[in-house]
Amino acid sequence: MEHRWGMAIDLDRCTGCEACVAACHAENNLPLSDPAEAEKGRAFHWIRVDRYYEGEFPDIRMKYMPVLCQQCEDAPCEPVCPTYATYHNAEGLNVQVYNRCVGTRYCGNNCPYSVRFFNWFEPEWPEPLELQHNPDVSIRPGGVMEKCTFCIQRIQRAKRDAKAEDRAITDGEVQPACVQSCPAEAMTFGDLDDPESKVSRLAASGRATRLLEDLGTKPKVFYLQRAK
Amino acid sequence: MDRRDFFKILSTASTGVMTGACGKKVDRYLPLLVSDSEITPGEEAWHPGVCGQCEAGCGIIVRVMEGERVVERKGELFRERIATIKKIEGNPLDPVSGGRLCARGQAAVQGLYHPDRLRGPMRRQSPRGHGDFALVAWEHTLSEIAGKLQHADPSRILYLTRPQAGTRALTAARFLKAIGAPPPVSFELADFPLELKAAQEVYGWNDLPVYDLRNAVYALGIGADFLGGWASPVFYARQFGHFRQGRTNVRGKLVHAESRFSITAQSADQWVPLRPGTELSFALALGHLLLSEKLARAAAPPQVLEAFQAVDVAEAARVCGVAEKRLRQVTRELGESEKPLVIAGASIPHTNSLAAVKAAAFLNVLLGNAGKPGGVLPPAVDPTGSRPAYAANALAQIERAQFLFLDGVDPLYTLPASTGVAEKLARIETIVSFSPFLNDSAAYADLILPDHHSLESSAAVFTPVSEGMAVATPFVHPLYDTRATEEVLAELAKKMNIEFVAATPKSAMEKMLPADQIWDAVVRQGGFRTEASREASKPPASTTLGTTPATFFGDPSQYPLHFLPYRSLQFDDGRSAHLPWMQELPDPVSSAMWSLPVEIDPQTAAKLGIKNGDRVRVESAYGKLEAPAYVDPAAAPGVVSMAIGQGHRHFGRYASNRGANPLSILAPAWEQETGALALGATRVRLARLGPGGGLVQFAVVDREAGPWGHR
């Protein structure tokens, strides 16, 4: 395995501004919802910002927590897919192959983080809104499951660039769209197998935790808790 | 040129060498405007520009790639290959954005490719406000406008615009001067008239102060929602990240005093909930304590010291609704910090907010941090001096106007109905709007002359954060038969036989550029920065500090609740509501999509039997609105707030006739010294109308309680 991609999110920096959410929509051609579909719980946000009230008025604080696919090492979504549409790739990513997906939604049912989204409706972009589409990312048809890919197209691109220049990918060279956009610089992406990478160092920090760690899913997203 | 090459260019730009798409060295600059016929499929190019979504003026880079659109020629449909914009990111070289960008800035691309963008000049076909327009030809329309301008009384020509300094403002000012009309006037919620006036009267600065939060150790926000819709959200979020976790062994502590649990208050280590309109008492009490506890490090003008000394701290604490112990604790932490900073502003102005912002700014003077690292820094000098002035009497000017230009503003949406703005607009002889969309005010216009989208235009923009200017040049051809407003003004001048030259980025910046600086290099980097011209600190020797409490509109026995409409990160003052990504971006707190709720505290909600998602009526003495309810555990008792953004009558398919506009029910109340709209001065009452208010939430926690269960 060349790399093991992971992310660290510093909740002490995160302000809940949702720049990451918009970045993800722009990068990954997420389908537009409408109020009726959204009301049925069918809107798409591969990354969302959960909020937790801490304390009671007037001594109240808010904790914001961006939640995306945790790219679990032992992913509950993978073994239940009858068509191998969701599988573990060599770099530890939970990859979704749209062409194989037949829409059983077992994976979504099994995901404890609610980060998988089913295309309940055919995506529509009234002309000329489709001009904004990122050509690096395919449009998903109705009836298939989709989710955060850690911007695999950006990873591939970095690999190609590095290969063309006959060098290794440098730390920080790959940035998923959410990480790239974050104004508070709360998010860090990199190779967890490289002990010198920034993400590895953050993951080893005393503030690092993982979401629903007790489920044994071994997520590759680390949350650095807010300092007291 | 891909993104990595873009960075290479930035490092080699001054030498005039660049790297081409395949890593080959090319000794010339490629033209910035991507020719549709020359674009290579699959190849990307990144170009620098300036974000036009708000006045912060973030430097951006834009990804341009091949696209295809269908055009109609002589009744037949053709596919046409064009250069299209795929993504917008922050320009790493820009001192404001630093390579980052907020949600709204990224969604700007949806404004460019919005299905309801106006495709050419439009003429009104029905009574004002109805919104029926038909396409017309440029030539004839411009001649007609020129004719009307020639016959209008020049003193009754009014140009309403945004408060941004740059080539647009410069061009408008020149045009108006040439035709003998008064200079352009800014009159909107993002004007910061209070903060600007306070900066002048406290520090002697002519623009917004720059808070060096990055290097501060203890920061106290008073009334300024600097991580939300205030001043420069990306700039301050970047500073905040560093303030918190960017330094070894130093973690900045943020305490925030505001009446709402704003996004800044949410990120703070401590929120000090003030009763609405008591920021002044809070700041005065802190000043008093800094002096009495001998924690002040520098002197303030005598009248200000007197005002601080006259404060009864126990009484102030009672007025603010904050324990006196808490006031003393905050003062001690602030006064004893190695690098204390007070961030002063009025996100939701009250009738006495100038005094409040000044009193808060004088705390920085007492702490001696003006001009020092970690303190409040002077703004850069605007090389063009073109920031349109805020006009407190703009309403009176609208009333007497014969000819009105609307440039980037929507007064019908942003002003309360009680100001009579609709009637005033209806009486104006001629209204010309430059809006790229049909919005509420444009629906009152006789003619709409749609401006290019900011991504299709050239501009130089000044921001007080940094010296120099950010520069945008067009990278794609205009999608429709639109025209840059600068160009329209130039053509009008020509038709009127008046001498006039529109300002270009190059002409606006000529004076500041060193002789060896190549213009191409400036364009390639997205602007030019220098470290030469920060304003000198020349605080006026004497200034007074008002101590009048805020006044509220509406009889408290009938309207017991305070109403606080606020500018959110998604919608600002409502100008981004037409973008579908912003509509479906969950509100950070209520998680509302495609709707904006009224935020109600649990006590009030329980008393009225209101539950999350119920339909409620908010009623002031000046109007009423209906919206879904969100019971916010962090709302202060008796304070009802609502984000501005919905309730447009006309604003494209995603925003029209959706939800309610909280501004519409406000009292015609103004900050007493500056004439800024006092957003927080209206009292309201609430009534539950029934279940099913149309609150659409994304949050799983809340949604699981609904009938649909798990996704």
Short mmCIF file of N, CA, C and O in Angstrom, two decimals, chain B residues 504-596:
data_model
loop_
_atom_site.label_atom_id
_atom_site.label_comp_id
_atom_site.label_asym_id
_atom_site.label_seq_id
_atom_site.Cartn_x
_atom_site.Cartn_y
_atom_site.Cartn_z
N THR B 504 -10.14 52.14 -15.39
CA THR B 504 -9.76 50.74 -15.59
C THR B 504 -8.82 50.36 -14.44
O THR B 504 -8.24 51.25 -13.81
N PRO B 505 -8.68 49.06 -14.19
CA PRO B 505 -7.76 48.66 -13.12
C PRO B 505 -6.37 49.27 -13.33
O PRO B 505 -5.75 49.74 -12.38
N LYS B 506 -5.92 49.27 -14.57
CA LYS B 506 -4.58 49.77 -14.82
C LYS B 506 -4.48 51.27 -14.50
O LYS B 506 -3.56 51.71 -13.82
N SER B 507 -5.48 52.03 -14.97
CA SER B 507 -5.42 53.47 -14.73
C SER B 507 -5.57 53.79 -13.25
O SER B 507 -4.95 54.71 -12.73
N ALA B 508 -6.38 52.97 -12.54
CA ALA B 508 -6.60 53.26 -11.13
C ALA B 508 -5.35 52.99 -10.30
O ALA B 508 -5.15 53.57 -9.25
N MET B 509 -4.52 52.06 -10.80
CA MET B 509 -3.38 51.65 -9.98
C MET B 509 -2.05 52.21 -10.46
O MET B 509 -1.02 51.98 -9.82
N GLU B 510 -2.10 52.93 -11.58
CA GLU B 510 -0.86 53.41 -12.20
C GLU B 510 0.08 54.10 -11.21
O GLU B 510 1.27 53.82 -11.16
N LYS B 511 -0.53 54.96 -10.40
CA LYS B 511 0.30 55.80 -9.51
C LYS B 511 1.03 54.99 -8.45
O LYS B 511 2.11 55.36 -8.03
N MET B 512 0.41 53.90 -8.03
CA MET B 512 1.03 53.17 -6.92
C MET B 512 2.06 52.14 -7.38
O MET B 512 2.84 51.63 -6.60
N LEU B 513 2.06 51.83 -8.69
CA LEU B 513 2.96 50.78 -9.16
C LEU B 513 4.39 51.30 -9.30
O LEU B 513 4.60 52.35 -9.87
N PRO B 514 5.35 50.57 -8.77
CA PRO B 514 6.75 50.95 -8.98
C PRO B 514 7.11 50.83 -10.47
O PRO B 514 6.46 50.05 -11.19
N ALA B 515 8.11 51.57 -10.89
CA ALA B 515 8.45 51.63 -12.31
C ALA B 515 8.78 50.27 -12.90
O ALA B 515 8.48 49.99 -14.06
N ASP B 516 9.37 49.38 -12.08
CA ASP B 516 9.79 48.09 -12.63
C ASP B 516 8.68 47.04 -12.61
O ASP B 516 8.90 45.90 -12.99
N GLN B 517 7.52 47.41 -12.13
CA GLN B 517 6.43 46.43 -12.04
C GLN B 517 5.71 46.31 -13.39
O GLN B 517 5.21 47.29 -13.92
N ILE B 518 5.66 45.09 -13.90
CA ILE B 518 5.00 44.86 -15.18
C ILE B 518 3.51 44.68 -14.92
O ILE B 518 3.12 43.94 -14.00
N TRP B 519 2.67 45.33 -15.71
CA TRP B 519 1.22 45.23 -15.49
C TRP B 519 0.74 43.79 -15.63
O TRP B 519 -0.10 43.32 -14.86
N ASP B 520 1.31 43.06 -16.60
CA ASP B 520 0.93 41.66 -16.78
C ASP B 520 1.15 40.85 -15.51
O ASP B 520 0.36 39.99 -15.16
N ALA B 521 2.23 41.17 -14.82
CA ALA B 521 2.54 40.43 -13.59
C ALA B 521 1.50 40.73 -12.53
O ALA B 521 1.08 39.85 -11.78
N VAL B 522 1.05 41.98 -12.48
CA VAL B 522 0.00 42.37 -11.52
C VAL B 522 -1.26 41.57 -11.79
O VAL B 522 -1.87 41.00 -10.89
N VAL B 523 -1.62 41.51 -13.06
CA VAL B 523 -2.83 40.79 -13.45
C VAL B 523 -2.70 39.31 -13.12
O VAL B 523 -3.62 38.69 -12.61
N ARG B 524 -1.53 38.76 -13.39
CA ARG B 524 -1.30 37.33 -13.16
C ARG B 524 -1.39 36.97 -11.68
O ARG B 524 -1.73 35.86 -11.31
N GLN B 525 -1.02 37.89 -10.82
CA GLN B 525 -1.05 37.60 -9.39
C GLN B 525 -2.38 37.97 -8.76
O GLN B 525 -2.61 37.72 -7.59
N GLY B 526 -3.24 38.61 -9.53
CA GLY B 526 -4.53 39.01 -9.00
C GLY B 526 -4.47 40.30 -8.20
O GLY B 526 -5.34 40.56 -7.37
N GLY B 527 -3.43 41.08 -8.44
CA GLY B 527 -3.38 42.37 -7.76
C GLY B 527 -1.97 42.78 -7.41
O GLY B 527 -1.00 42.09 -7.75
N PHE B 528 -1.88 43.90 -6.73
CA PHE B 528 -0.57 44.40 -6.34
C PHE B 528 -0.64 44.84 -4.89
O PHE B 528 -1.58 45.50 -4.47
N ARG B 529 0.32 44.42 -4.12
CA ARG B 529 0.35 44.78 -2.69
C ARG B 529 1.64 45.51 -2.37
O ARG B 529 2.70 45.15 -2.88
N THR B 530 1.53 46.50 -1.55
CA THR B 530 2.73 47.19 -1.12
C THR B 530 2.64 47.37 0.38
O THR B 530 1.56 47.26 0.96
N GLU B 531 3.74 47.63 1.02
CA GLU B 531 3.69 47.80 2.47
C GLU B 531 3.85 49.27 2.83
O GLU B 531 4.20 49.63 3.93
N ALA B 532 3.57 50.13 1.86
CA ALA B 532 3.97 51.53 2.04
C ALA B 532 2.98 52.39 2.82
O ALA B 532 3.37 53.30 3.53
N SER B 533 1.70 52.08 2.69
CA SER B 533 0.78 53.15 3.03
C SER B 533 -0.29 52.82 4.05
O SER B 533 -1.47 52.84 3.77
N ARG B 534 0.09 52.47 5.25
CA ARG B 534 -0.90 52.35 6.33
C ARG B 534 -1.20 53.76 6.84
O ARG B 534 -0.34 54.63 6.87
N GLU B 535 -2.42 53.91 7.28
CA GLU B 535 -2.78 55.23 7.79
C GLU B 535 -2.05 55.53 9.09
O GLU B 535 -1.88 54.65 9.92
N ALA B 536 -1.67 56.78 9.24
CA ALA B 536 -1.05 57.19 10.50
C ALA B 536 -2.16 57.30 11.54
O ALA B 536 -3.30 57.61 11.22
N SER B 537 -1.79 57.00 12.77
CA SER B 537 -2.77 57.12 13.84
C SER B 537 -2.77 58.56 14.33
O SER B 537 -1.77 59.05 14.82
N LYS B 538 -3.88 59.25 14.12
CA LYS B 538 -3.93 60.63 14.60
C LYS B 538 -5.25 60.83 15.35
O LYS B 538 -6.17 61.48 14.84
N PRO B 539 -5.33 60.24 16.53
CA PRO B 539 -6.59 60.35 17.26
C PRO B 539 -6.93 61.79 17.56
O PRO B 539 -6.05 62.58 17.91
N PRO B 540 -8.18 62.16 17.39
CA PRO B 540 -8.57 63.52 17.69
C PRO B 540 -8.37 63.78 19.18
O PRO B 540 -8.56 62.89 20.00
N ALA B 541 -7.93 64.99 19.50
CA ALA B 541 -7.63 65.31 20.89
C ALA B 541 -8.89 65.28 21.75
O ALA B 541 -8.85 64.93 22.91
N SER B 542 -9.99 65.67 21.15
CA SER B 542 -11.19 65.66 21.97
C SER B 542 -12.32 65.00 21.21
O SER B 542 -12.48 65.17 20.00
N THR B 543 -13.05 64.22 21.92
CA THR B 543 -14.24 63.63 21.34
C THR B 543 -15.18 63.30 22.48
O THR B 543 -14.74 63.13 23.62
N THR B 544 -16.42 63.23 22.18
CA THR B 544 -17.36 62.95 23.26
C THR B 544 -17.88 61.53 23.11
O THR B 544 -17.75 60.91 22.07
N LEU B 545 -18.43 61.03 24.19
CA LEU B 545 -18.97 59.69 24.19
C LEU B 545 -20.40 59.76 24.69
O LEU B 545 -20.64 60.11 25.85
N GLY B 546 -21.34 59.49 23.81
CA GLY B 546 -22.74 59.54 24.22
C GLY B 546 -23.04 58.45 25.24
O GLY B 546 -22.37 57.42 25.27
N THR B 547 -24.02 58.68 26.07
CA THR B 547 -24.38 57.65 27.04
C THR B 547 -25.90 57.38 27.03
O THR B 547 -26.43 56.76 27.94
N THR B 548 -26.56 57.83 25.95
CA THR B 548 -28.01 57.63 25.86
C THR B 548 -28.33 56.15 25.67
O THR B 548 -27.72 55.50 24.81
N PRO B 549 -29.27 55.61 26.43
CA PRO B 549 -29.64 54.22 26.18
C PRO B 549 -30.38 54.06 24.84
O PRO B 549 -30.90 55.04 24.30
N ALA B 550 -30.41 52.82 24.35
CA ALA B 550 -31.10 52.55 23.09
C ALA B 550 -32.61 52.69 23.27
O ALA B 550 -33.13 52.41 24.34
N THR B 551 -33.27 53.15 22.22
CA THR B 551 -34.73 53.20 22.30
C THR B 551 -35.31 52.10 21.40
O THR B 551 -34.70 51.68 20.42
N PHE B 552 -36.51 51.67 21.78
CA PHE B 552 -37.16 50.59 21.05
C PHE B 552 -38.54 51.01 20.60
O PHE B 552 -39.16 51.87 21.22
N PHE B 553 -38.99 50.42 19.52
CA PHE B 553 -40.24 50.83 18.90
C PHE B 553 -41.31 49.77 19.08
O PHE B 553 -41.10 48.62 18.71
N GLY B 554 -42.43 50.15 19.62
CA GLY B 554 -43.50 49.21 19.94
C GLY B 554 -43.73 49.20 21.44
O GLY B 554 -42.78 49.11 22.21
N ASP B 555 -44.97 49.29 21.84
CA ASP B 555 -45.35 49.31 23.25
C ASP B 555 -45.01 47.96 23.89
O ASP B 555 -45.52 46.92 23.47
N PRO B 556 -44.13 47.96 24.94
CA PRO B 556 -43.70 46.69 25.54
C PRO B 556 -44.87 45.85 26.06
O PRO B 556 -44.76 44.61 26.11
N SER B 557 -45.97 46.47 26.44
CA SER B 557 -47.07 45.66 26.96
C SER B 557 -47.76 44.88 25.84
O SER B 557 -48.29 43.80 26.05
N GLN B 558 -47.71 45.45 24.63
CA GLN B 558 -48.31 44.76 23.48
C GLN B 558 -47.30 43.92 22.70
O GLN B 558 -47.64 42.89 22.13
N TYR B 559 -46.08 44.45 22.65
CA TYR B 559 -45.03 43.78 21.89
C TYR B 559 -43.88 43.48 22.84
O TYR B 559 -42.92 44.23 22.94
N PRO B 560 -43.99 42.38 23.58
CA PRO B 560 -43.05 42.14 24.68
C PRO B 560 -41.66 41.66 24.27
O PRO B 560 -40.76 41.64 25.09
N LEU B 561 -41.47 41.27 23.02
CA LEU B 561 -40.21 40.62 22.65
C LEU B 561 -39.34 41.52 21.77
O LEU B 561 -39.83 42.32 20.99
N HIS B 562 -38.01 41.35 21.93
CA HIS B 562 -37.08 42.05 21.04
C HIS B 562 -36.92 41.24 19.75
O HIS B 562 -36.84 40.02 19.81
N PHE B 563 -36.82 41.94 18.64
CA PHE B 563 -36.66 41.24 17.36
C PHE B 563 -35.32 41.63 16.74
O PHE B 563 -35.05 42.81 16.54
N LEU B 564 -34.49 40.62 16.48
CA LEU B 564 -33.16 40.88 15.94
C LEU B 564 -32.95 40.18 14.59
O LEU B 564 -32.58 39.00 14.55
N PRO B 565 -33.18 40.86 13.48
CA PRO B 565 -32.84 40.26 12.19
C PRO B 565 -31.33 40.35 12.00
O PRO B 565 -30.73 41.34 12.41
N TYR B 566 -30.72 39.32 11.45
CA TYR B 566 -29.26 39.38 11.32
C TYR B 566 -28.80 38.93 9.94
O TYR B 566 -29.49 38.20 9.25
N ARG B 567 -27.60 39.40 9.58
CA ARG B 567 -26.99 39.00 8.31
C ARG B 567 -26.25 37.69 8.53
O ARG B 567 -25.38 37.60 9.38
N SER B 568 -26.61 36.67 7.76
CA SER B 568 -25.99 35.37 7.94
C SER B 568 -24.86 35.18 6.95
O SER B 568 -24.71 35.93 6.00
N LEU B 569 -24.07 34.11 7.19
CA LEU B 569 -22.97 33.80 6.28
C LEU B 569 -23.48 33.38 4.91
O LEU B 569 -22.85 33.65 3.89
N GLN B 570 -24.63 32.70 4.88
CA GLN B 570 -25.13 32.22 3.58
C GLN B 570 -25.70 33.34 2.73
O GLN B 570 -25.51 33.39 1.54
N PHE B 571 -26.53 34.17 3.36
CA PHE B 571 -27.35 35.08 2.57
C PHE B 571 -26.93 36.54 2.65
O PHE B 571 -27.42 37.36 1.89
N ASP B 572 -26.06 36.87 3.60
CA ASP B 572 -25.68 38.26 3.84
C ASP B 572 -26.95 39.09 4.05
O ASP B 572 -27.78 38.74 4.88
N ASP B 573 -27.14 40.14 3.24
CA ASP B 573 -28.34 40.94 3.42
C ASP B 573 -29.43 40.46 2.46
O ASP B 573 -30.33 41.22 2.11
N GLY B 574 -29.36 39.23 2.04
CA GLY B 574 -30.38 38.66 1.17
C GLY B 574 -29.91 38.53 -0.25
O GLY B 574 -30.57 37.90 -1.08
N ARG B 575 -28.72 39.07 -0.56
CA ARG B 575 -28.27 39.14 -1.95
C ARG B 575 -27.86 37.78 -2.52
O ARG B 575 -27.68 37.66 -3.72
N SER B 576 -27.69 36.76 -1.66
CA SER B 576 -27.25 35.45 -2.19
C SER B 576 -28.37 34.43 -2.20
O SER B 576 -28.13 33.25 -2.42
N ALA B 577 -29.60 34.88 -1.94
CA ALA B 577 -30.71 33.94 -1.81
C ALA B 577 -31.05 33.26 -3.13
O ALA B 577 -31.69 32.22 -3.15
N HIS B 578 -30.61 33.83 -4.25
CA HIS B 578 -30.96 33.25 -5.55
C HIS B 578 -30.09 32.05 -5.91
O HIS B 578 -30.35 31.37 -6.88
N LEU B 579 -29.04 31.81 -5.13
CA LEU B 579 -28.11 30.72 -5.47
C LEU B 579 -28.58 29.42 -4.83
O LEU B 579 -28.71 29.33 -3.61
N PRO B 580 -28.85 28.39 -5.64
CA PRO B 580 -29.40 27.16 -5.07
C PRO B 580 -28.52 26.52 -4.00
O PRO B 580 -29.02 25.96 -3.04
N TRP B 581 -27.18 26.62 -4.15
CA TRP B 581 -26.33 26.04 -3.11
C TRP B 581 -26.56 26.72 -1.77
O TRP B 581 -26.46 26.10 -0.73
N MET B 582 -26.81 28.02 -1.80
CA MET B 582 -27.03 28.72 -0.54
C MET B 582 -28.39 28.35 0.04
O MET B 582 -28.56 28.25 1.24
N GLN B 583 -29.37 28.15 -0.83
CA GLN B 583 -30.69 27.74 -0.35
C GLN B 583 -30.62 26.37 0.32
O GLN B 583 -31.31 26.13 1.30
N GLU B 584 -29.79 25.49 -0.23
CA GLU B 584 -29.77 24.15 0.36
C GLU B 584 -28.65 23.95 1.37
O GLU B 584 -28.50 22.88 1.94
N LEU B 585 -27.88 25.00 1.63
CA LEU B 585 -26.87 24.93 2.68
C LEU B 585 -27.60 25.00 4.02
O LEU B 585 -28.29 25.95 4.29
N PRO B 586 -27.45 23.96 4.86
CA PRO B 586 -28.20 24.00 6.12
C PRO B 586 -27.75 25.19 6.97
O PRO B 586 -26.56 25.46 7.07
N ASP B 587 -28.71 25.88 7.57
CA ASP B 587 -28.37 26.93 8.50
C ASP B 587 -27.53 26.31 9.61
O ASP B 587 -27.88 25.24 10.11
N PRO B 588 -26.40 26.93 10.01
CA PRO B 588 -25.52 26.26 10.96
C PRO B 588 -26.23 25.86 12.26
O PRO B 588 -25.91 24.84 12.84
N VAL B 589 -27.16 26.65 12.72
CA VAL B 589 -27.79 26.37 14.00
C VAL B 589 -29.09 25.57 13.85
O VAL B 589 -29.23 24.48 14.40
N SER B 590 -30.02 26.08 13.07
CA SER B 590 -31.32 25.42 12.98
C SER B 590 -31.31 24.27 11.98
O SER B 590 -32.23 23.48 11.93
N SER B 591 -30.25 24.20 11.16
CA SER B 591 -30.13 23.19 10.12
C SER B 591 -31.22 23.34 9.05
O SER B 591 -31.53 22.39 8.34
N ALA B 592 -31.80 24.53 8.96
CA ALA B 592 -32.88 24.76 8.00
C ALA B 592 -32.34 24.88 6.58
O ALA B 592 -31.32 25.52 6.34
N MET B 593 -33.03 24.22 5.64
CA MET B 593 -32.70 24.35 4.22
C MET B 593 -33.93 24.90 3.51
O MET B 593 -35.05 24.59 3.89
N TRP B 594 -33.71 25.67 2.49
CA TRP B 594 -34.79 26.20 1.66
C TRP B 594 -35.81 26.99 2.48
O TRP B 594 -36.95 27.21 2.05
N SER B 595 -35.45 27.37 3.68
CA SER B 595 -36.38 28.10 4.54
C SER B 595 -35.54 28.72 5.65
O SER B 595 -34.44 28.27 5.92
N LEU B 596 -36.03 29.77 6.26
CA LEU B 596 -35.34 30.33 7.41
C LEU B 596 -36.35 30.51 8.53
O LEU B 596 -37.40 31.11 8.35
#
